[in-house]
Amino acid sequence: MSKALDPRRANEPRDFLAIEGLLDDDERAIKQTVRRFVEDRILSDIAGWYEAGVFPRELAKEMGSLGLLGMHLEGYGCAGTNAVSYGLACLELEAGDSGFRSFVSVQGSLAMFPIHAFGSDEQKQEWLPRMAAGEAIGCFGLTEPDSGSDPSSMRTVARKDGSDWVLNGTKMWITNGGIADVAVIWARTDEGIRGFVVPTQTPGFTANNIHAKASLRASVTSELALEDVRQPESAVLPGVVGLRGPLSCLNEARFGILFGAVGAARACYEAALDYSLSRQQFGKPIAGFQLVQRKLVEMMVSVNRSTLVALHLGRLKDAGRLTPAQVSFGKMDNVRQAVEVAREARNSLGANGITLEYPVIRHMTNLESVYTYEGTNEIHTLTLGQAITGLAAFR
Ligand code: TGC
Ligand code: FAD
């Protein structure tokens, strides 16, 4: 009996539930293109970038020319793909490194999306085409030193001075901050929370990169200090007032993360599978031991289940029916599954699992940030609790 027809080996270990077959031709082509980009441009250098703590800014234009920046937005040089394709691109990028998915999430979903959704024509024309091309880099300033899970407590203020706005405050943990050309800054005003499109060269605007991170090392994370940053009226996002503005952006970015986390988990599972098949102990491959097989099976099941959840949520988004609480379901569960997979995979590699020669510990430490940012596991648990009980337990 040929191998292909043997029912005991009929399933592809790397696509066990044949999920690839649920994608259409365009989606498959985009996924393969991004996968090739990751293989050609990221995988050979990522361990070095990670160790050195650098993000290769020069790759931004390449990602722009692939259409990965503001990918699911329409017009202004954006690719205008469906949501599933955007998710699949995030998945493949994060299979390379969470830092690259972070870059794309922040650029497309947190910096370009608010300009696209809430900006003036002038703001859109000025920033979106250059951001889509990777010529201008954006960041998103919501979190502050004393205001993380509860952004309603933010202290950054924007006060009217004649026809200008003057911004003061500190934003913390801002991805891309130190390499950004433009920052979308959320600040308290007399009218409520508003968004400002602030060029980072404006006097009074300073970005200080955060060093000594043990997670997301191939990504720039910064503190932003705003001291009397003066902006014209045209800097305010005219289309939204209130916390709904930044939280709407987070829905978009969290959607990318719920796909992205699957990519990190898949990379860890595949590394563990390959390693277990080649590593010999007690006279045979360790993959031949029951306890190792159990780990591999749990990882494989988890990756397949998370992929199906992501794809289902992507289909709902493309149908215009995805709710924020459903996004929380995906962000909470897919990231925690990925954390578990990474940890089991790390263990499966023994001592080799702690070196950057293998991707697993890099993904494992990256996922700690992913678990925390864009709403912690607890915040998404409470969002789901509110959705099913009608009772808010945040305060
Ligand atoms: P609450 O009173 O519930 O709502 C205030 C207003 O916002 C509206 N709203 C939403 N709108 C759109 N999407 C959502 N998901 C929304 N959730 C709420 C709501 O309808 C209301 O609107 P209105 O017009 O009636 O005023 O707000 P709350 O203060 O109780 O907070 C709710 C909570 C805790 C869920 C929210 O604050 C939250 O999500 N906190 C987590 C903060 C967070 O995720 N920060 C992320 C910062 S950015 C980041 O981490 C980037 S990492 C990027 C990377 O590198 O990849
Ligand atoms: P806290 O809110 O202080 O939470 C600490 C702990 O308390 C957590 O376990 C939390 O779940 C728990 N907790 C808090 N409130 C409750 C509650 N009501 N019930 C139960 N438990 C609770 N922010 C941006 O604005 N822009 C960015 O680009 C950005 N990039 C980031 C990049 C990295 C690498 C990291 C690590 C963070 C980034 N963040 C960014 C910030 C991120 O969104 C916050 O770290 C996150 O929202 C949590 O806030 P916090 O760190 O202040 O933790």
Coordinates of C-alpha atoms and ligand atoms in Angstrom, one line a residue:
M1 CA 0.0 0.0 0.0
S2 CA 1.4 3.4 -1.0
K3 CA 2.1 5.9 1.8
A4 CA -0.5 8.3 0.5
L5 CA -3.2 5.7 0.8
D6 CA -2.3 4.3 4.2
P7 CA -5.1 5.5 6.4
R8 CA -2.8 5.7 9.4
R9 CA -0.7 8.4 7.6
A10 CA -3.5 10.1 5.6
N11 CA -3.2 13.4 7.3
E12 CA -0.6 16.1 6.7
P13 CA 1.1 16.7 10.1
R14 CA 1.5 20.4 9.3
D15 CA -2.2 20.9 8.2
F16 CA -3.9 18.1 10.0
L17 CA -7.5 19.3 9.5
A18 CA -6.8 20.4 5.9
I19 CA -7.6 24.0 6.8
E20 CA -5.6 25.3 3.8
G21 CA -8.5 23.9 1.6
L22 CA -10.9 26.3 3.3
L23 CA -9.1 29.3 1.7
D24 CA -9.8 30.7 -1.7
D25 CA -7.1 31.1 -4.4
D26 CA -6.4 34.7 -3.5
E27 CA -6.1 34.0 0.2
R28 CA -3.8 31.1 -0.4
A29 CA -1.6 33.2 -2.8
I30 CA -1.3 36.0 -0.2
K31 CA -0.4 33.5 2.5
Q32 CA 2.3 31.9 0.4
T33 CA 3.7 35.3 -0.6
V34 CA 4.1 36.4 3.0
R35 CA 5.4 33.0 4.0
R36 CA 8.1 33.3 1.3
F37 CA 9.0 36.8 2.5
V38 CA 9.4 35.6 6.0
E39 CA 11.6 32.7 4.8
D40 CA 13.7 34.9 2.5
R41 CA 14.0 38.1 4.5
I42 CA 13.4 37.4 8.2
L43 CA 14.3 33.8 9.3
S44 CA 18.0 33.9 8.5
D45 CA 18.6 37.1 10.5
I46 CA 15.9 37.2 13.2
A47 CA 18.0 35.6 15.9
G48 CA 20.7 38.2 15.4
W49 CA 18.2 41.1 15.4
Y50 CA 16.6 39.7 18.5
E51 CA 19.9 39.3 20.3
A52 CA 21.0 42.8 19.3
G53 CA 17.5 44.3 20.1
V54 CA 16.9 45.9 16.8
F55 CA 14.1 46.1 14.3
P56 CA 15.3 46.4 10.7
R57 CA 13.5 49.5 9.7
E58 CA 14.7 49.1 6.1
L59 CA 12.2 46.2 5.6
A60 CA 9.3 48.6 6.1
K61 CA 9.4 49.5 2.4
E62 CA 9.5 45.9 1.3
M63 CA 6.5 45.2 3.5
G64 CA 4.9 48.2 1.9
S65 CA 5.6 47.0 -1.6
L66 CA 4.0 43.6 -0.7
G67 CA 0.9 45.5 0.3
L68 CA 1.1 44.5 3.9
L69 CA 0.7 48.0 5.4
G70 CA -2.9 49.0 5.9
M71 CA -3.7 45.9 3.9
H72 CA -7.4 45.6 4.6
L73 CA -8.0 49.4 4.0
E74 CA -9.5 50.7 0.8
G75 CA -7.8 53.4 -1.4
Y76 CA -4.8 55.7 -0.7
G77 CA -2.4 53.0 -2.0
C78 CA -3.7 50.3 0.4
A79 CA -4.2 46.8 -0.9
G80 CA -7.9 46.6 0.1
T81 CA -7.8 42.8 0.7
N82 CA -10.5 41.0 2.7
A83 CA -10.1 40.5 6.4
V84 CA -9.1 36.8 6.2
S85 CA -6.2 37.7 3.9
Y86 CA -5.0 40.4 6.4
G87 CA -5.3 37.8 9.2
L88 CA -3.3 35.2 7.2
A89 CA -0.6 37.8 6.5
C90 CA -0.4 38.4 10.3
L91 CA -0.2 34.7 10.9
E92 CA 2.7 34.2 8.5
L93 CA 4.6 37.2 9.8
E94 CA 4.2 36.1 13.4
A95 CA 5.4 32.6 12.4
G96 CA 8.6 34.6 11.7
D97 CA 8.6 36.8 14.7
S98 CA 5.9 38.7 16.8
G99 CA 7.9 41.9 16.3
F100 CA 7.1 41.9 12.5
R101 CA 3.4 41.3 13.1
S102 CA 3.5 44.0 15.8
F103 CA 5.0 46.4 13.3
V104 CA 2.3 45.6 10.7
S105 CA -0.5 45.7 13.3
V106 CA 0.6 49.1 14.6
Q107 CA 1.2 50.6 11.2
G108 CA -2.0 49.3 9.6
S109 CA -4.6 48.9 12.4
L110 CA -3.5 51.4 15.0
A111 CA -2.0 54.3 13.0
M112 CA -3.5 54.1 9.5
F113 CA -6.9 52.8 10.6
P114 CA -7.9 55.8 12.8
I115 CA -6.7 58.2 10.0
H116 CA -8.7 56.2 7.5
A117 CA -11.8 55.9 9.7
F118 CA -11.9 59.2 11.6
G119 CA -9.5 61.5 9.7
S120 CA -10.1 64.5 7.5
D121 CA -9.4 64.3 3.7
E122 CA -6.3 66.3 4.2
Q123 CA -5.0 63.9 6.9
K124 CA -5.7 60.9 4.7
Q125 CA -4.0 62.4 1.7
E126 CA -1.0 63.6 3.7
W127 CA -0.3 60.3 5.5
L128 CA -2.0 57.2 4.1
P129 CA -0.2 56.8 0.8
R130 CA 3.3 57.2 2.4
M131 CA 2.4 54.9 5.3
A132 CA 1.0 52.2 2.9
A133 CA 4.3 52.4 1.0
G134 CA 6.4 52.1 4.2
E135 CA 7.9 55.5 3.6
A136 CA 6.4 57.0 6.7
I137 CA 6.0 55.0 9.9
G138 CA 3.3 55.5 12.5
C139 CA 2.7 54.7 16.2
F140 CA -0.3 54.7 18.5
G141 CA -0.1 56.4 21.9
L142 CA -2.9 55.2 24.3
T143 CA -1.1 53.6 27.3
E144 CA 0.5 55.8 29.9
P145 CA 2.7 54.9 32.9
D146 CA -0.3 55.0 35.3
S147 CA -3.0 54.1 32.7
G148 CA -2.8 50.7 31.1
S149 CA -5.8 48.4 31.2
D150 CA -8.0 51.4 32.1
P151 CA -7.3 54.0 29.4
S152 CA -10.2 56.1 30.7
S153 CA -7.9 57.2 33.5
M154 CA -5.4 58.8 31.0
R155 CA -3.8 62.0 32.1
T156 CA -2.4 63.3 28.8
V157 CA -4.3 66.5 28.0
A158 CA -4.9 68.7 24.9
R159 CA -5.9 72.2 25.7
K160 CA -7.2 74.8 23.2
D161 CA -4.9 77.9 22.8
G162 CA -6.5 80.2 20.2
S163 CA -7.0 78.0 17.2
D164 CA -4.2 75.6 18.3
W165 CA -4.1 72.6 20.5
V166 CA -1.3 72.2 23.1
L167 CA -0.6 68.6 24.3
N168 CA 1.1 67.5 27.5
G169 CA 1.6 64.1 28.9
T170 CA 3.6 60.8 28.7
K171 CA 2.7 57.7 26.7
M172 CA 4.4 54.4 27.6
W173 CA 5.2 51.1 25.9
I174 CA 4.6 52.5 22.4
T175 CA 5.5 50.1 19.6
N176 CA 7.4 51.9 16.8
G177 CA 7.6 55.1 18.9
G178 CA 11.3 55.7 18.3
I179 CA 11.2 55.1 14.6
A180 CA 7.8 56.8 13.9
D181 CA 7.3 59.8 11.6
V182 CA 3.8 60.3 12.9
A183 CA 2.0 59.4 16.2
V184 CA -1.7 59.1 16.8
I185 CA -2.0 60.4 20.3
W186 CA -5.1 60.0 22.4
A187 CA -5.6 62.9 24.9
R188 CA -8.2 64.2 27.3
T189 CA -9.9 67.4 26.1
D190 CA -12.9 69.5 27.4
E191 CA -15.0 67.6 24.9
G192 CA -13.8 64.1 25.9
I193 CA -11.0 61.9 24.7
R194 CA -9.8 62.9 21.2
G195 CA -7.2 61.7 18.7
F196 CA -4.4 63.8 17.3
V197 CA -2.2 63.2 14.3
V198 CA 1.2 64.5 15.5
P199 CA 4.4 64.6 13.4
T200 CA 7.1 63.3 15.6
Q201 CA 9.5 66.1 14.6
T202 CA 7.2 68.6 16.3
P203 CA 9.0 70.6 19.0
G204 CA 8.3 69.2 22.5
F205 CA 7.8 65.6 21.2
T206 CA 10.5 63.2 22.4
A207 CA 10.7 59.4 22.0
N208 CA 12.9 57.4 24.5
N209 CA 13.4 53.8 23.6
I210 CA 12.9 51.2 26.3
H211 CA 15.9 48.9 26.5
A212 CA 16.6 45.7 28.5
K213 CA 13.4 44.0 27.2
A214 CA 13.4 40.2 27.5
S215 CA 10.5 40.0 25.1
L216 CA 9.8 41.4 21.6
R217 CA 13.4 42.4 21.3
A218 CA 13.2 42.7 17.5
S219 CA 10.6 45.6 17.9
V220 CA 11.0 49.2 19.0
T221 CA 9.1 50.0 22.2
S222 CA 9.3 53.6 23.5
E223 CA 8.1 56.1 26.0
L224 CA 6.7 59.3 24.3
A225 CA 7.1 62.6 26.2
L226 CA 4.9 65.5 25.1
E227 CA 5.8 68.8 26.5
D228 CA 3.8 71.7 25.2
V229 CA 3.4 70.1 21.8
R230 CA 1.6 72.7 19.7
Q231 CA -0.7 71.5 16.9
P232 CA -3.1 73.3 14.6
E233 CA -6.8 72.5 14.7
S234 CA -6.2 70.3 11.6
A235 CA -4.3 67.8 13.7
V236 CA -7.4 66.6 15.5
L237 CA -9.2 63.5 14.1
P238 CA -12.6 65.1 13.3
G239 CA -14.6 61.8 13.1
V240 CA -14.6 60.6 16.7
V241 CA -14.9 61.8 20.3
G242 CA -14.6 59.5 23.3
L243 CA -12.9 56.2 24.2
R244 CA -14.8 54.6 21.4
G245 CA -12.1 56.0 19.1
P246 CA -9.1 54.2 20.4
L247 CA -11.1 51.1 21.3
S248 CA -12.3 50.8 17.7
C249 CA -8.7 50.7 16.5
L250 CA -8.0 48.0 19.1
N251 CA -10.7 45.8 17.6
E252 CA -8.8 45.9 14.3
A253 CA -5.4 45.2 15.8
R254 CA -6.7 42.5 18.1
F255 CA -8.1 40.8 15.0
G256 CA -4.6 40.6 13.5
I257 CA -3.2 39.3 16.8
L258 CA -5.7 36.4 17.0
F259 CA -4.4 35.2 13.7
G260 CA -0.8 36.1 14.5
A261 CA -0.6 34.1 17.7
V262 CA -1.5 31.0 15.6
G263 CA 1.6 31.6 13.5
A264 CA 3.9 31.7 16.5
A265 CA 2.3 28.6 17.9
R266 CA 2.6 26.8 14.5
A267 CA 6.3 27.7 14.3
C268 CA 6.8 26.2 17.8
Y269 CA 4.9 23.0 17.1
E270 CA 6.8 22.5 13.8
A271 CA 10.1 23.1 15.5
A272 CA 9.2 20.6 18.2
L273 CA 8.0 18.0 15.7
D274 CA 11.2 18.3 13.6
Y275 CA 13.4 18.1 16.6
S276 CA 11.6 15.2 18.2
L277 CA 11.9 13.2 15.0
S278 CA 15.6 13.7 14.7
R279 CA 16.8 13.8 18.3
Q280 CA 17.8 10.3 19.5
Q281 CA 17.8 9.2 23.1
F282 CA 17.6 5.7 24.6
G283 CA 18.3 4.4 21.1
K284 CA 15.4 5.9 19.2
P285 CA 13.9 9.3 18.1
I286 CA 12.3 10.9 21.2
A287 CA 9.2 11.3 19.0
G288 CA 8.7 7.6 19.5
F289 CA 8.1 7.9 23.2
Q290 CA 4.5 8.1 24.4
L291 CA 5.0 11.2 26.6
V292 CA 6.6 13.1 23.8
Q293 CA 3.9 12.1 21.4
R294 CA 1.3 13.4 23.8
K295 CA 2.9 16.8 23.8
L296 CA 3.1 16.9 20.1
V297 CA -0.5 15.9 19.7
E298 CA -1.6 18.6 22.2
M299 CA 0.3 21.2 20.3
M300 CA -1.0 20.0 16.9
V301 CA -4.6 20.0 18.2
S302 CA -4.2 23.5 19.7
V303 CA -2.7 24.9 16.5
N304 CA -5.5 23.5 14.4
R305 CA -8.3 24.6 16.8
S306 CA -6.9 28.1 17.0
T307 CA -6.6 28.3 13.2
L308 CA -10.3 27.4 12.8
V309 CA -11.3 30.0 15.4
A310 CA -9.3 32.6 13.6
L311 CA -10.7 31.7 10.2
H312 CA -14.3 31.6 11.5
L313 CA -13.8 35.1 13.0
G314 CA -12.3 36.3 9.8
R315 CA -15.3 35.0 7.8
L316 CA -17.6 36.8 10.3
K317 CA -15.6 40.0 9.8
D318 CA -15.8 39.8 6.0
A319 CA -19.5 39.3 6.4
G320 CA -19.7 42.5 8.5
R321 CA -20.9 40.5 11.5
L322 CA -17.9 40.3 13.9
T323 CA -18.5 41.8 17.3
P324 CA -15.8 43.2 19.6
A325 CA -16.6 40.5 22.2
Q326 CA -16.0 37.8 19.6
V327 CA -12.6 39.5 18.9
S328 CA -11.9 39.2 22.6
F329 CA -12.7 35.5 22.4
G330 CA -10.1 35.0 19.7
K331 CA -7.5 37.3 21.3
M332 CA -7.9 35.7 24.8
D333 CA -8.0 32.1 23.7
N334 CA -5.6 32.0 20.8
V335 CA -2.9 33.8 22.6
R336 CA -3.2 31.7 25.8
Q337 CA -3.1 28.6 23.6
A338 CA 0.0 29.9 21.8
V339 CA 1.7 30.5 25.2
E340 CA 1.0 26.9 26.2
V341 CA 2.2 25.5 22.9
A342 CA 5.4 27.6 23.0
R343 CA 6.2 26.4 26.6
E344 CA 5.6 22.7 25.7
A345 CA 7.7 23.1 22.5
R346 CA 10.5 24.7 24.5
N347 CA 10.5 21.7 26.9
S348 CA 10.5 19.3 24.0
L349 CA 13.8 20.7 22.7
G350 CA 15.6 20.1 26.0
A351 CA 18.7 22.3 26.5
N352 CA 18.6 23.3 22.9
G353 CA 15.3 24.9 23.6
I354 CA 16.9 27.7 25.5
T355 CA 19.1 28.9 22.7
L356 CA 18.3 31.4 19.9
E357 CA 19.5 28.8 17.4
Y358 CA 16.0 27.5 17.5
P359 CA 13.0 29.8 17.2
V360 CA 11.0 28.5 20.2
I361 CA 12.3 30.5 23.2
R362 CA 12.1 33.7 21.1
H363 CA 8.4 33.0 20.3
M364 CA 7.9 32.0 23.9
T365 CA 9.2 35.2 25.3
N366 CA 7.5 37.3 22.6
L367 CA 4.2 35.8 23.5
E368 CA 4.5 37.1 27.0
S369 CA 4.1 40.6 25.5
V370 CA 1.3 39.5 23.2
Y371 CA -0.5 38.1 26.3
T372 CA -0.3 41.5 27.9
Y373 CA -0.8 44.0 25.1
E374 CA -3.9 44.9 23.2
G375 CA -5.9 44.0 26.4
T376 CA -4.5 41.5 28.9
N377 CA -5.9 38.0 29.2
E378 CA -7.9 39.3 32.2
I379 CA -9.4 42.2 30.4
H380 CA -10.6 40.0 27.6
T381 CA -12.0 37.5 30.1
L382 CA -14.0 40.3 31.7
T383 CA -15.2 41.5 28.3
L384 CA -16.5 38.0 27.6
G385 CA -18.0 37.8 31.1
Q386 CA -19.8 41.1 30.5
A387 CA -21.0 39.8 27.1
I388 CA -22.6 36.6 28.5
T389 CA -23.9 38.0 31.8
G390 CA -24.7 41.7 31.0
L391 CA -22.7 42.6 34.1
A392 CA -19.5 44.7 33.9
A393 CA -16.9 43.5 36.4
F394 CA -14.0 45.8 35.4
R395 CA -14.4 48.2 38.3
Ligands
TGC1 P1 -16.7 51.5 28.4 O1 -17.5 52.4 29.3 O2 -17.1 50.0 28.3 O3 -16.8 52.1 26.9 C1 -16.4 53.4 26.6 C2 -16.9 53.7 25.2 O4 -16.2 52.9 24.2 C3 -17.1 52.0 23.5 N1 -16.4 50.7 23.4 C4 -16.0 50.3 22.3 N2 -16.0 50.8 21.0 C5 -15.4 50.1 20.1 N3 -14.8 48.9 20.3 C6 -14.8 48.3 21.5 N4 -14.2 47.2 21.7 C7 -15.4 49.0 22.6 N5 -15.5 48.8 23.9 C8 -16.2 49.9 24.4 C9 -18.3 52.0 24.4 O5 -19.5 51.7 23.6 C10 -18.4 53.4 24.9 O6 -18.8 54.3 23.9 P2 -19.7 55.6 24.2 O7 -19.8 56.2 22.8 O8 -21.0 55.0 24.7 O9 -18.9 56.4 25.1 O10 -15.2 51.6 28.7 P3 -14.4 51.2 30.0 O11 -13.7 52.4 30.5 O12 -15.3 50.5 31.0 O13 -13.3 50.2 29.4 C11 -13.6 49.0 28.9 C12 -12.3 48.1 28.7 C13 -11.7 47.8 30.0 C14 -12.7 46.9 27.9 C15 -11.3 48.9 27.8 O14 -10.8 50.0 28.5 C16 -10.1 48.1 27.3 O15 -10.2 47.4 26.3 N6 -9.0 48.1 28.0 C17 -7.7 47.5 27.6 C18 -6.8 48.6 27.1 C19 -6.0 48.1 25.9 O16 -6.2 47.1 25.3 N7 -4.9 48.8 25.6 C20 -4.1 48.5 24.4 C21 -3.2 49.6 24.1 S1 -2.5 49.5 22.5 C22 -1.5 48.2 22.5 O17 -1.4 47.5 23.3 C23 -0.8 48.1 21.2 S2 0.3 46.7 21.2 C24 0.5 46.7 19.5 C25 1.5 45.8 19.0 O18 2.7 46.0 19.2 O19 1.1 44.8 18.3
FAD2 P1 -2.0 46.9 34.1 O1 -3.2 47.5 33.5 O2 -1.3 47.7 35.3 O3 -2.3 45.4 34.6 C1 -1.4 44.7 35.5 C2 -2.1 43.3 35.8 O4 -3.4 43.6 36.5 C3 -2.5 42.5 34.6 O5 -2.3 41.2 34.8 C4 -3.9 42.9 34.3 O6 -4.7 41.9 33.6 C5 -4.4 43.0 35.8 N1 -5.6 43.8 35.9 C6 -5.8 45.2 35.6 N2 -7.0 45.5 35.7 C7 -7.7 44.4 36.1 C8 -9.1 44.2 36.4 N3 -10.0 45.1 36.3 N4 -9.4 42.9 36.8 C9 -8.5 41.9 36.8 N5 -7.2 42.1 36.6 C10 -6.8 43.3 36.2 N6 0.2 50.5 24.4 C11 -0.1 51.5 23.4 O7 -0.9 52.4 23.7 N7 0.5 51.5 22.2 C12 1.4 50.5 21.8 O8 1.9 50.5 20.7 C13 1.8 49.5 22.8 N8 2.7 48.6 22.5 C14 3.1 47.7 23.5 C15 4.2 46.9 23.2 C16 4.7 46.1 24.2 C17 5.9 45.2 24.0 C18 4.0 46.0 25.5 C19 4.5 45.0 26.5 C20 3.0 46.8 25.7 C21 2.5 47.7 24.8 N9 1.5 48.6 25.0 C22 1.1 49.6 24.1 C23 0.9 48.7 26.3 C24 -0.1 47.6 26.6 O9 -1.3 47.8 25.9 C25 -0.4 47.6 28.1 O10 0.8 47.0 28.7 C26 -1.6 46.7 28.5 O11 -2.8 47.4 28.1 C27 -1.6 46.5 30.1 O12 -1.4 47.7 30.8 P2 -0.3 47.7 32.0 O13 0.9 47.1 31.4 O14 -0.3 49.1 32.5 O15 -0.9 46.7 33.0

